[in-house]
Tab-separated table of C-alpha atoms in Angstrom:
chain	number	residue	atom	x	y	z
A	1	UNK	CA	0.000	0.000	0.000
A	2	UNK	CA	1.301	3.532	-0.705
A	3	UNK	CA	1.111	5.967	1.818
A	4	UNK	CA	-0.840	9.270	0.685
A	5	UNK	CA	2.188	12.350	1.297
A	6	UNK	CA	0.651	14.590	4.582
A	7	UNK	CA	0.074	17.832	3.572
A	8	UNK	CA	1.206	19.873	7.159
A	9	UNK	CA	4.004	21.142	9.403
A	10	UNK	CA	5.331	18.665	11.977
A	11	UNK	CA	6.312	19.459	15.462
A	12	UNK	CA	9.666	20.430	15.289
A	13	UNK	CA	8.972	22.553	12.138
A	14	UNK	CA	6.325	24.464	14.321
A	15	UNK	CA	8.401	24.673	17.184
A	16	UNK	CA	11.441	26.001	14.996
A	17	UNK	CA	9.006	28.928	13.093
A	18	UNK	CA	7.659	29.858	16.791
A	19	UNK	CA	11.385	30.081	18.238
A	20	UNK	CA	12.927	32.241	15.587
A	21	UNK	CA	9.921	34.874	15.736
A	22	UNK	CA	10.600	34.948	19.379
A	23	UNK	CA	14.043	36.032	18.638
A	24	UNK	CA	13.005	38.867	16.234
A	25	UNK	CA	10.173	40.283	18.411
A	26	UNK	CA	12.793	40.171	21.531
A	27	UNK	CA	14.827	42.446	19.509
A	28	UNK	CA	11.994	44.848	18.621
A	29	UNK	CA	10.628	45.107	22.070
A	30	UNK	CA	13.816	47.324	23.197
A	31	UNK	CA	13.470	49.319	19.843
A	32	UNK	CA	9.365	50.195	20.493
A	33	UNK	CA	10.663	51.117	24.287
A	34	UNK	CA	13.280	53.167	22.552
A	35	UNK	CA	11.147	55.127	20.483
A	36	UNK	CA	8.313	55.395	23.304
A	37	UNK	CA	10.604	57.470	25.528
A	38	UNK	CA	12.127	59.359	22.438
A	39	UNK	CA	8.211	60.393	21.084
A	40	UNK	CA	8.067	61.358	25.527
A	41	UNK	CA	11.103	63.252	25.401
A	42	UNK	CA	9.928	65.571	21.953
A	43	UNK	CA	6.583	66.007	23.917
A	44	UNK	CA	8.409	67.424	26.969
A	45	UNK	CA	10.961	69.622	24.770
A	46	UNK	CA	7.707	70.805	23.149
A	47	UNK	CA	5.640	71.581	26.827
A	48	UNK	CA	8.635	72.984	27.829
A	49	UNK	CA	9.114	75.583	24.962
A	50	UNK	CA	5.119	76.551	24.825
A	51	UNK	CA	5.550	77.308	28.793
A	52	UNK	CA	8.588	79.256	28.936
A	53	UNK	CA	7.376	81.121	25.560
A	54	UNK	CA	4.467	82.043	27.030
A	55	UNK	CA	6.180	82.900	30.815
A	56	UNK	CA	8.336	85.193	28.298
A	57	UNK	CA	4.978	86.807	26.627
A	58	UNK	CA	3.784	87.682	30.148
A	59	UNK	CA	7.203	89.366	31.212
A	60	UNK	CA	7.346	91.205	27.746
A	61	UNK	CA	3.422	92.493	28.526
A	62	UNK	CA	4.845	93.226	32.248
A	63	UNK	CA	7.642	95.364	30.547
A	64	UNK	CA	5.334	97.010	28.091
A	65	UNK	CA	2.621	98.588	30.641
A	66	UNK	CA	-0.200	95.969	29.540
A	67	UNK	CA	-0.074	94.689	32.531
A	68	UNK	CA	0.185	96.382	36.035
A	69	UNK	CA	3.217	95.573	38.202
A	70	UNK	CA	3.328	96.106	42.050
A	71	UNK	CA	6.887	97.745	42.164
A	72	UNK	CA	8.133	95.143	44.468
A	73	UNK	CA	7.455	92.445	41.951
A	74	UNK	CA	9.226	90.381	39.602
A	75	UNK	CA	6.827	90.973	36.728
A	76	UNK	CA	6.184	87.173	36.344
A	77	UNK	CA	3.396	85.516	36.129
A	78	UNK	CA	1.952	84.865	39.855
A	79	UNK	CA	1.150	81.304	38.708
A	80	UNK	CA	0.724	79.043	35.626
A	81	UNK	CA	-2.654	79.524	35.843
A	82	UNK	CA	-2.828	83.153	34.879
A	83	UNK	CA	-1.053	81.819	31.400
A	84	UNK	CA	-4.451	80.426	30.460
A	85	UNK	CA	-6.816	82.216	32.588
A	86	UNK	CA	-5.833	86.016	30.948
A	87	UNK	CA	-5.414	89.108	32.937
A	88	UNK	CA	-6.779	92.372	32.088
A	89	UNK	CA	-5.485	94.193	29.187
A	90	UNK	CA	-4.532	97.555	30.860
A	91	UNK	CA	-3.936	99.328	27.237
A	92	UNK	CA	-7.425	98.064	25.963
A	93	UNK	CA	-10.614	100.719	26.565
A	94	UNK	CA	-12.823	97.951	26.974
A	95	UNK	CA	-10.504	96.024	29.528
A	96	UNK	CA	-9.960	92.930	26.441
A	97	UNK	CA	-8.219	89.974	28.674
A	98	UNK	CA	-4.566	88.740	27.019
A	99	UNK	CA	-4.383	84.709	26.916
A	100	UNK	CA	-1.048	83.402	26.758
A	101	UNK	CA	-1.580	79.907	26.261
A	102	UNK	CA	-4.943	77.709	25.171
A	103	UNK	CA	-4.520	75.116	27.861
A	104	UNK	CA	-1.466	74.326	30.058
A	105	UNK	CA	0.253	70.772	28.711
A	106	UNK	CA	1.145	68.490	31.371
A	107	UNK	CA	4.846	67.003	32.467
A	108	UNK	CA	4.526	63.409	29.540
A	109	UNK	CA	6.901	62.117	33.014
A	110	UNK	CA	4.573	62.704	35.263
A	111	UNK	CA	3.238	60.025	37.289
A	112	UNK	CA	0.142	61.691	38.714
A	113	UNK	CA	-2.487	60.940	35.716
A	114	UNK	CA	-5.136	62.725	38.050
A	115	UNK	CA	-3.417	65.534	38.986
A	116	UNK	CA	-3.648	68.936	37.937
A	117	UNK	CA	-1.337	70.252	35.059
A	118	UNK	CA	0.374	72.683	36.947
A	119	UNK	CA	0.752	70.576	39.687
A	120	UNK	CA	2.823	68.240	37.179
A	121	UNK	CA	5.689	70.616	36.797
A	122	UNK	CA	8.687	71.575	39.133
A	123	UNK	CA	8.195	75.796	39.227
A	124	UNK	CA	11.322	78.205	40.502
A	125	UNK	CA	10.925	81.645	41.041
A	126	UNK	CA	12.183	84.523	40.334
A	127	UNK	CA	14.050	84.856	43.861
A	128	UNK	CA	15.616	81.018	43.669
A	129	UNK	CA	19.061	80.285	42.814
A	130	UNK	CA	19.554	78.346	39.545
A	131	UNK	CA	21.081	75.239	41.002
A	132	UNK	CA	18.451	75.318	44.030
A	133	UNK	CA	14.685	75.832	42.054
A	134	UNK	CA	11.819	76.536	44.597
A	135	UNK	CA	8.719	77.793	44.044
A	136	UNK	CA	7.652	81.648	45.080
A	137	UNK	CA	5.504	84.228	44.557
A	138	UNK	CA	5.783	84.126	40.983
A	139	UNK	CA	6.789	81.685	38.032
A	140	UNK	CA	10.494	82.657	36.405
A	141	UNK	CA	10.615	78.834	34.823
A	142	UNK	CA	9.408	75.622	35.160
A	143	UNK	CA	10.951	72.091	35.059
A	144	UNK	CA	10.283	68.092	34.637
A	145	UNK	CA	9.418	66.606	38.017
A	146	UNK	CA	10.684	62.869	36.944
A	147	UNK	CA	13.477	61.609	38.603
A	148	UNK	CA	14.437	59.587	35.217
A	149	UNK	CA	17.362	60.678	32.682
A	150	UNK	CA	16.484	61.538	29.418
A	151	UNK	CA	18.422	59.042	26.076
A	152	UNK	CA	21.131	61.986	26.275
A	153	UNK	CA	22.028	60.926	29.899
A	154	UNK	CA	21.009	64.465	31.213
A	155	UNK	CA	17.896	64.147	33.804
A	156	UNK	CA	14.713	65.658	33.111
A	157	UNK	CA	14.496	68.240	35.585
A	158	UNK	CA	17.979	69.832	33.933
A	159	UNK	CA	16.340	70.446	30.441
């Protein structure tokens, strides 16, 4: 009797296919990680640059006269907040309110998903030494709260 030729994959073939795809996803899973924390690091250098832009708008306003300025102030902005919520125009006749940003971005490092944006970022003042940021009674700059280093070995909070 002839035997009819099985159409199939035996065991070992199987177990062969299944072992070398394990090899090529274990070398993608470090890649995808990779470039996961590098799309996280362009979305901080982004947050970063809208914030500081728009702590710079309100400073340039404060120098201008739109603005009024206690003489004992710094002339930045009490808090994040006032970046979105406006303050009063003082050029404008019908007292217009000057927005500096559409919505405050959050820290992408931040492990509080509940918290509030502002409350995601590190804030030094004015009156704080570079190497020492605290907060104040006004925002000069803000910084990333993670403890983590960035792919460039420099942490977070130093960019």
């Amino acid at each position: 009797m002839a035997r009819r030729a099985q159409a199939g994959f035996t065991l070992i073939e199987l177990v062969v296919t299944v072992a070398i795809i394990a090899v090529l996803a274990s070398g993608l899973f470090p890649l995808a990680e990779i470039s996961a924390k590098r799309a996280k690091e362009q979305d901080l250098r982004s947050s970063l640059r809208e914030i500081r832009t728009a702590i710079d708008a309100y400073k340039l306003a404060v120098d201008e006269g739109r603005i009024t300025k206690d003489a004992t102030k710094s002339g930045y902005p009490p808090s994040l907040r006032d970046l979105v919520d406006g303050v009063t125009d003082q050029r404008s006749p019908t007292g217009q309110r000057i927005f500096f940003l559409r919505r405050l971005p959050r820290d992408p490092f931040s492990r509080e998903a509940k918290a509030p944006a502002e409350q995601t970022w590190g804030q030094r003042s004015y009156g704080s030494p570079p190497d020492a940021p605290a907060p104040g009674v006004d925002v000069f700059d803000v910084y990333s709260l993670s403890p983590q280093s960035g792919l460039n070995g420099v942490a977070y909070k130093e960019w």
